[in-house]
Amino acid sequence: MESQSENKGIWKYGDKWEEELLLLQSIIDKTELIETTKWGGPVYVYNKKNVIGIGGFKDYFAIWFFNGVFLKDTKKKLVNAQEDKTKSLRQWRFTSKDEVNEAMVLEYISEAIENEKQGKVIKPSKKEAIVSELLEKEMTQNPTIKEAFNKFSPYKQYEFLEYIETAKQEKTKLSRIEKVIPMILANVGLNDKYR
């Protein structure tokens, strides 16, 4: 039997919830998830993707679902721990062993695994496309510029357009276009020298 102190590192309040967390672990062991240790606590993965984690906190112990936003949560158990920061993470908090309903926990976990298999994740929000009419005009008049511009990755195209269009006045935009055209023709990205 390993000594208690070895467990302390895993959860800051692990000793406070030791039995409770072992109960959760025994339930999770019935699923196809694989236990790993990340961020100093047990995280359960499916296909190397984080599905759930468990841990003890000061006033509760919890299971967190990395993509919990997709769970139907019919029993209304999940909370968003940090409203503005976390888009997808949801926690299910418990304050005693009696609150842990094995069948329910397994139901939530198997739904989370199913979502993972279907590849449900929140895609990072796309940047708004920027259109520069002045640059468009320039490219229409000079197809070589258009051809050169199209060789850049969308990200680098975006940087050029952003640089031109963040200028308030048209004359500044035009001077910025003059500045970037040689770069575009030379296939040099706007920020390449800093990369």
PDB file of C-alpha atoms in Angstrom:
ATOM      1  CA  MET A   1       0.000   0.000   0.000  1.00  0.00           C
ATOM      2  CA  GLU A   2       1.561   3.287  -1.021  1.00  0.00           C
ATOM      3  CA  SER A   3       1.832   5.946   1.614  1.00  0.00           C
ATOM      4  CA  GLN A   4      -0.791   8.686   1.708  1.00  0.00           C
ATOM      5  CA  SER A   5       1.762  11.416   1.149  1.00  0.00           C
ATOM      6  CA  GLU A   6       2.540  10.189  -2.360  1.00  0.00           C
ATOM      7  CA  ASN A   7      -0.998  11.015  -3.366  1.00  0.00           C
ATOM      8  CA  LYS A   8      -0.852  14.569  -2.106  1.00  0.00           C
ATOM      9  CA  GLY A   9       0.778  15.971  -5.217  1.00  0.00           C
ATOM     10  CA  ILE A  10      -2.048  14.832  -7.446  1.00  0.00           C
ATOM     11  CA  TRP A  11      -4.783  16.978  -5.968  1.00  0.00           C
ATOM     12  CA  LYS A  12      -4.252  20.019  -3.895  1.00  0.00           C
ATOM     13  CA  TYR A  13      -7.220  18.999  -1.752  1.00  0.00           C
ATOM     14  CA  GLY A  14      -6.910  15.343  -2.659  1.00  0.00           C
ATOM     15  CA  ASP A  15      -6.623  14.061   0.886  1.00  0.00           C
ATOM     16  CA  LYS A  16      -9.835  15.861   1.760  1.00  0.00           C
ATOM     17  CA  TRP A  17     -11.718  14.001  -0.979  1.00  0.00           C
ATOM     18  CA  GLU A  18      -9.618  10.875  -1.256  1.00  0.00           C
ATOM     19  CA  GLU A  19     -12.433   8.345  -0.982  1.00  0.00           C
ATOM     20  CA  GLU A  20     -14.727  10.397  -3.166  1.00  0.00           C
ATOM     21  CA  LEU A  21     -12.153  10.685  -5.921  1.00  0.00           C
ATOM     22  CA  LEU A  22     -11.398   6.968  -5.728  1.00  0.00           C
ATOM     23  CA  LEU A  23     -15.113   6.350  -6.149  1.00  0.00           C
ATOM     24  CA  LEU A  24     -15.173   8.527  -9.268  1.00  0.00           C
ATOM     25  CA  GLN A  25     -12.091   6.738 -10.587  1.00  0.00           C
ATOM     26  CA  SER A  26     -13.710   3.348 -10.076  1.00  0.00           C
ATOM     27  CA  ILE A  27     -16.736   4.511 -12.092  1.00  0.00           C
ATOM     28  CA  ILE A  28     -14.606   5.972 -14.880  1.00  0.00           C
ATOM     29  CA  ASP A  29     -12.616   2.733 -15.022  1.00  0.00           C
ATOM     30  CA  LYS A  30     -15.765   1.079 -16.398  1.00  0.00           C
ATOM     31  CA  THR A  31     -15.551   3.225 -19.536  1.00  0.00           C
ATOM     32  CA  GLU A  32     -13.169   2.992 -22.481  1.00  0.00           C
ATOM     33  CA  LEU A  33     -11.274   6.103 -21.398  1.00  0.00           C
ATOM     34  CA  ILE A  34      -7.573   5.884 -20.629  1.00  0.00           C
ATOM     35  CA  GLU A  35      -6.184   7.591 -17.559  1.00  0.00           C
ATOM     36  CA  THR A  36      -3.257   9.969 -17.967  1.00  0.00           C
ATOM     37  CA  THR A  37      -1.858  12.639 -15.689  1.00  0.00           C
ATOM     38  CA  LYS A  38      -1.942  16.209 -16.927  1.00  0.00           C
ATOM     39  CA  TRP A  39      -1.733  19.455 -14.987  1.00  0.00           C
ATOM     40  CA  GLY A  40      -1.061  17.433 -11.852  1.00  0.00           C
ATOM     41  CA  GLY A  41      -4.277  15.436 -11.862  1.00  0.00           C
ATOM     42  CA  PRO A  42      -5.979  12.540 -13.616  1.00  0.00           C
ATOM     43  CA  VAL A  43      -7.267  13.314 -17.083  1.00  0.00           C
ATOM     44  CA  TYR A  44      -9.075  10.657 -19.083  1.00  0.00           C
ATOM     45  CA  VAL A  45      -8.527  10.543 -22.798  1.00  0.00           C
ATOM     46  CA  TYR A  46     -10.081   8.869 -25.788  1.00  0.00           C
ATOM     47  CA  ASN A  47      -7.853   8.667 -28.847  1.00  0.00           C
ATOM     48  CA  LYS A  48      -5.377  11.030 -27.136  1.00  0.00           C
ATOM     49  CA  LYS A  49      -8.137  13.666 -26.829  1.00  0.00           C
ATOM     50  CA  ASN A  50      -8.981  14.967 -23.348  1.00  0.00           C
ATOM     51  CA  VAL A  51     -12.528  13.938 -22.461  1.00  0.00           C
ATOM     52  CA  ILE A  52     -12.810  14.358 -18.684  1.00  0.00           C
ATOM     53  CA  GLY A  53     -10.720  15.176 -15.649  1.00  0.00           C
ATOM     54  CA  ILE A  54     -11.369  14.824 -11.931  1.00  0.00           C
ATOM     55  CA  GLY A  55     -10.060  16.678  -8.946  1.00  0.00           C
ATOM     56  CA  GLY A  56     -10.648  17.924  -5.422  1.00  0.00           C
ATOM     57  CA  PHE A  57     -11.189  21.577  -4.686  1.00  0.00           C
ATOM     58  CA  LYS A  58     -11.640  23.412  -1.433  1.00  0.00           C
ATOM     59  CA  ASP A  59     -15.416  23.115  -1.193  1.00  0.00           C
ATOM     60  CA  TYR A  60     -16.214  20.357  -3.657  1.00  0.00           C
ATOM     61  CA  PHE A  61     -14.799  17.616  -5.833  1.00  0.00           C
ATOM     62  CA  ALA A  62     -15.644  17.510  -9.493  1.00  0.00           C
ATOM     63  CA  ILE A  63     -15.577  15.852 -12.858  1.00  0.00           C
ATOM     64  CA  TRP A  64     -14.924  18.274 -15.652  1.00  0.00           C
ATOM     65  CA  PHE A  65     -15.874  17.591 -19.229  1.00  0.00           C
ATOM     66  CA  PHE A  66     -13.490  19.201 -21.681  1.00  0.00           C
ATOM     67  CA  ASN A  67     -16.190  19.535 -24.324  1.00  0.00           C
ATOM     68  CA  GLY A  68     -19.070  19.661 -21.865  1.00  0.00           C
ATOM     69  CA  VAL A  69     -20.824  22.351 -23.861  1.00  0.00           C
ATOM     70  CA  PHE A  70     -22.073  19.619 -26.215  1.00  0.00           C
ATOM     71  CA  LEU A  71     -23.626  17.479 -23.505  1.00  0.00           C
ATOM     72  CA  LYS A  72     -27.424  17.519 -23.402  1.00  0.00           C
ATOM     73  CA  ASP A  73     -27.225  17.868 -19.593  1.00  0.00           C
ATOM     74  CA  THR A  74     -30.823  16.676 -19.150  1.00  0.00           C
ATOM     75  CA  LYS A  75     -30.316  16.421 -15.373  1.00  0.00           C
ATOM     76  CA  LYS A  76     -28.968  20.005 -15.178  1.00  0.00           C
ATOM     77  CA  LYS A  77     -25.771  19.010 -13.404  1.00  0.00           C
ATOM     78  CA  LEU A  78     -23.146  20.996 -15.265  1.00  0.00           C
ATOM     79  CA  VAL A  79     -21.725  24.395 -14.464  1.00  0.00           C
ATOM     80  CA  ASN A  80     -19.442  26.648 -16.443  1.00  0.00           C
ATOM     81  CA  ALA A  81     -16.634  27.373 -14.027  1.00  0.00           C
ATOM     82  CA  GLN A  82     -15.426  30.534 -15.735  1.00  0.00           C
ATOM     83  CA  GLU A  83     -18.162  32.125 -17.805  1.00  0.00           C
ATOM     84  CA  ASP A  84     -16.066  34.321 -20.058  1.00  0.00           C
ATOM     85  CA  LYS A  85     -12.938  32.197 -20.328  1.00  0.00           C
ATOM     86  CA  THR A  86     -14.203  28.743 -21.084  1.00  0.00           C
ATOM     87  CA  LYS A  87     -16.319  28.112 -24.121  1.00  0.00           C
ATOM     88  CA  SER A  88     -16.494  24.355 -23.893  1.00  0.00           C
ATOM     89  CA  LEU A  89     -15.414  23.159 -20.435  1.00  0.00           C
ATOM     90  CA  ARG A  90     -18.157  22.208 -17.984  1.00  0.00           C
ATOM     91  CA  GLN A  91     -17.903  20.935 -14.394  1.00  0.00           C
ATOM     92  CA  TRP A  92     -20.094  18.574 -12.435  1.00  0.00           C
ATOM     93  CA  ARG A  93     -19.536  19.335  -8.751  1.00  0.00           C
ATOM     94  CA  PHE A  94     -20.194  17.115  -5.769  1.00  0.00           C
ATOM     95  CA  THR A  95     -19.952  17.847  -2.074  1.00  0.00           C
ATOM     96  CA  SER A  96     -20.438  14.290  -0.815  1.00  0.00           C
ATOM     97  CA  LYS A  97     -20.167  10.698  -1.942  1.00  0.00           C
ATOM     98  CA  ASP A  98     -23.942  10.334  -1.693  1.00  0.00           C
ATOM     99  CA  GLU A  99     -24.358  12.771  -4.566  1.00  0.00           C
ATOM    100  CA  VAL A 100     -22.461  10.514  -6.940  1.00  0.00           C
ATOM    101  CA  ASN A 101     -25.016   8.549  -8.933  1.00  0.00           C
ATOM    102  CA  GLU A 102     -23.001   5.967 -10.835  1.00  0.00           C
ATOM    103  CA  ALA A 103     -25.567   5.339 -13.575  1.00  0.00           C
ATOM    104  CA  MET A 104     -25.950   9.051 -14.209  1.00  0.00           C
ATOM    105  CA  VAL A 105     -22.216   9.688 -14.207  1.00  0.00           C
ATOM    106  CA  LEU A 106     -21.709   6.861 -16.707  1.00  0.00           C
ATOM    107  CA  GLU A 107     -24.499   8.237 -18.880  1.00  0.00           C
ATOM    108  CA  TYR A 108     -22.810  11.646 -19.045  1.00  0.00           C
ATOM    109  CA  ILE A 109     -19.384  10.139 -19.676  1.00  0.00           C
ATOM    110  CA  SER A 110     -20.591   7.855 -22.461  1.00  0.00           C
ATOM    111  CA  GLU A 111     -22.275  10.829 -24.120  1.00  0.00           C
ATOM    112  CA  ALA A 112     -19.003  12.753 -23.833  1.00  0.00           C
ATOM    113  CA  ILE A 113     -17.131   9.839 -25.451  1.00  0.00           C
ATOM    114  CA  GLU A 114     -19.733   9.652 -28.211  1.00  0.00           C
ATOM    115  CA  ASN A 115     -19.323  13.383 -28.898  1.00  0.00           C
ATOM    116  CA  GLU A 116     -15.569  12.897 -29.044  1.00  0.00           C
ATOM    117  CA  LYS A 117     -16.001  10.085 -31.599  1.00  0.00           C
ATOM    118  CA  GLN A 118     -18.143  12.391 -33.694  1.00  0.00           C
ATOM    119  CA  GLY A 119     -15.449  15.048 -33.456  1.00  0.00           C
ATOM    120  CA  LYS A 120     -17.646  17.670 -31.825  1.00  0.00           C
ATOM    121  CA  VAL A 121     -15.387  20.542 -30.838  1.00  0.00           C
ATOM    122  CA  ILE A 122     -15.783  24.278 -30.853  1.00  0.00           C
ATOM    123  CA  LYS A 123     -13.898  25.640 -33.826  1.00  0.00           C
ATOM    124  CA  PRO A 124     -11.860  28.750 -33.076  1.00  0.00           C
ATOM    125  CA  SER A 125     -13.831  31.704 -34.359  1.00  0.00           C
ATOM    126  CA  LYS A 126     -12.734  32.804 -37.805  1.00  0.00           C
ATOM    127  CA  LYS A 127     -11.400  36.289 -38.266  1.00  0.00           C
ATOM    128  CA  GLU A 128     -13.668  38.515 -40.280  1.00  0.00           C
ATOM    129  CA  ALA A 129     -12.539  38.713 -43.881  1.00  0.00           C
ATOM    130  CA  ILE A 130     -11.113  42.109 -44.821  1.00  0.00           C
ATOM    131  CA  VAL A 131     -11.643  43.614 -48.242  1.00  0.00           C
ATOM    132  CA  SER A 132      -9.426  46.383 -49.515  1.00  0.00           C
ATOM    133  CA  GLU A 133     -11.101  48.043 -52.468  1.00  0.00           C
ATOM    134  CA  LEU A 134      -7.993  50.082 -53.230  1.00  0.00           C
ATOM    135  CA  LEU A 135      -5.775  47.026 -53.355  1.00  0.00           C
ATOM    136  CA  GLU A 136      -8.397  45.216 -55.438  1.00  0.00           C
ATOM    137  CA  LYS A 137      -8.307  48.110 -57.914  1.00  0.00           C
ATOM    138  CA  GLU A 138      -4.529  47.975 -58.001  1.00  0.00           C
ATOM    139  CA  MET A 139      -4.636  44.222 -58.681  1.00  0.00           C
ATOM    140  CA  THR A 140      -7.212  44.589 -61.433  1.00  0.00           C
ATOM    141  CA  GLN A 141      -4.974  47.094 -63.166  1.00  0.00           C
ATOM    142  CA  ASN A 142      -1.900  44.987 -62.611  1.00  0.00           C
ATOM    143  CA  PRO A 143      -2.552  41.212 -62.793  1.00  0.00           C
ATOM    144  CA  THR A 144       1.061  40.486 -61.782  1.00  0.00           C
ATOM    145  CA  ILE A 145       0.338  41.895 -58.332  1.00  0.00           C
ATOM    146  CA  LYS A 146      -2.834  39.814 -58.062  1.00  0.00           C
ATOM    147  CA  GLU A 147      -0.939  36.690 -59.055  1.00  0.00           C
ATOM    148  CA  ALA A 148       1.815  37.407 -56.522  1.00  0.00           C
ATOM    149  CA  PHE A 149      -0.736  38.209 -53.794  1.00  0.00           C
ATOM    150  CA  ASN A 150      -2.539  34.924 -54.346  1.00  0.00           C
ATOM    151  CA  LYS A 151       0.666  33.005 -53.665  1.00  0.00           C
ATOM    152  CA  PHE A 152       0.552  34.072 -50.025  1.00  0.00           C
ATOM    153  CA  SER A 153      -1.155  31.998 -47.334  1.00  0.00           C
ATOM    154  CA  PRO A 154      -4.557  33.342 -46.288  1.00  0.00           C
ATOM    155  CA  TYR A 155      -2.976  34.426 -43.019  1.00  0.00           C
ATOM    156  CA  LYS A 156      -0.344  36.564 -44.751  1.00  0.00           C
ATOM    157  CA  GLN A 157      -2.926  37.983 -47.152  1.00  0.00           C
ATOM    158  CA  TYR A 158      -4.937  38.935 -44.100  1.00  0.00           C
ATOM    159  CA  GLU A 159      -1.941  40.736 -42.583  1.00  0.00           C
ATOM    160  CA  PHE A 160      -1.495  42.853 -45.715  1.00  0.00           C
ATOM    161  CA  LEU A 161      -5.193  43.710 -45.919  1.00  0.00           C
ATOM    162  CA  GLU A 162      -5.343  44.529 -42.224  1.00  0.00           C
ATOM    163  CA  TYR A 163      -2.298  46.801 -42.523  1.00  0.00           C
ATOM    164  CA  ILE A 164      -3.834  48.700 -45.442  1.00  0.00           C
ATOM    165  CA  GLU A 165      -7.363  48.919 -44.080  1.00  0.00           C
ATOM    166  CA  THR A 166      -6.464  49.987 -40.541  1.00  0.00           C
ATOM    167  CA  ALA A 167      -5.343  53.310 -42.014  1.00  0.00           C
ATOM    168  CA  LYS A 168      -8.057  55.899 -41.451  1.00  0.00           C
ATOM    169  CA  GLN A 169      -7.477  58.083 -44.506  1.00  0.00           C
ATOM    170  CA  GLU A 170      -7.477  57.069 -48.125  1.00  0.00           C
ATOM    171  CA  LYS A 171      -4.131  58.733 -48.806  1.00  0.00           C
ATOM    172  CA  THR A 172      -2.551  56.714 -45.978  1.00  0.00           C
ATOM    173  CA  LYS A 173      -4.096  53.565 -47.413  1.00  0.00           C
ATOM    174  CA  LEU A 174      -2.621  54.397 -50.805  1.00  0.00           C
ATOM    175  CA  SER A 175       0.824  55.061 -49.362  1.00  0.00           C
ATOM    176  CA  ARG A 176       0.629  51.761 -47.485  1.00  0.00           C
ATOM    177  CA  ILE A 177      -0.329  49.990 -50.697  1.00  0.00           C
ATOM    178  CA  GLU A 178       2.678  51.571 -52.425  1.00  0.00           C
ATOM    179  CA  LYS A 179       4.824  50.335 -49.597  1.00  0.00           C
ATOM    180  CA  VAL A 180       3.572  46.735 -49.723  1.00  0.00           C
ATOM    181  CA  ILE A 181       3.430  46.209 -53.491  1.00  0.00           C
ATOM    182  CA  PRO A 182       7.210  45.633 -53.798  1.00  0.00           C
ATOM    183  CA  MET A 183       6.947  43.180 -50.885  1.00  0.00           C
ATOM    184  CA  ILE A 184       4.055  41.346 -52.507  1.00  0.00           C
ATOM    185  CA  LEU A 185       5.936  41.117 -55.803  1.00  0.00           C
ATOM    186  CA  ALA A 186       9.046  39.867 -53.996  1.00  0.00           C
ATOM    187  CA  ASN A 187       6.881  37.297 -52.150  1.00  0.00           C
ATOM    188  CA  VAL A 188       7.866  38.765 -48.787  1.00  0.00           C
ATOM    189  CA  GLY A 189       5.176  38.668 -46.098  1.00  0.00           C
ATOM    190  CA  LEU A 190       4.423  41.848 -44.183  1.00  0.00           C
ATOM    191  CA  ASN A 191       5.911  40.557 -40.937  1.00  0.00           C
ATOM    192  CA  ASP A 192       8.399  38.055 -42.318  1.00  0.00           C
ATOM    193  CA  LYS A 193      11.414  39.967 -41.089  1.00  0.00           C
ATOM    194  CA  TYR A 194      10.081  39.633 -37.526  1.00  0.00           C
ATOM    195  CA  ARG A 195       9.338  35.921 -37.787  1.00  0.00           C
TER     196      ARG A 195
END
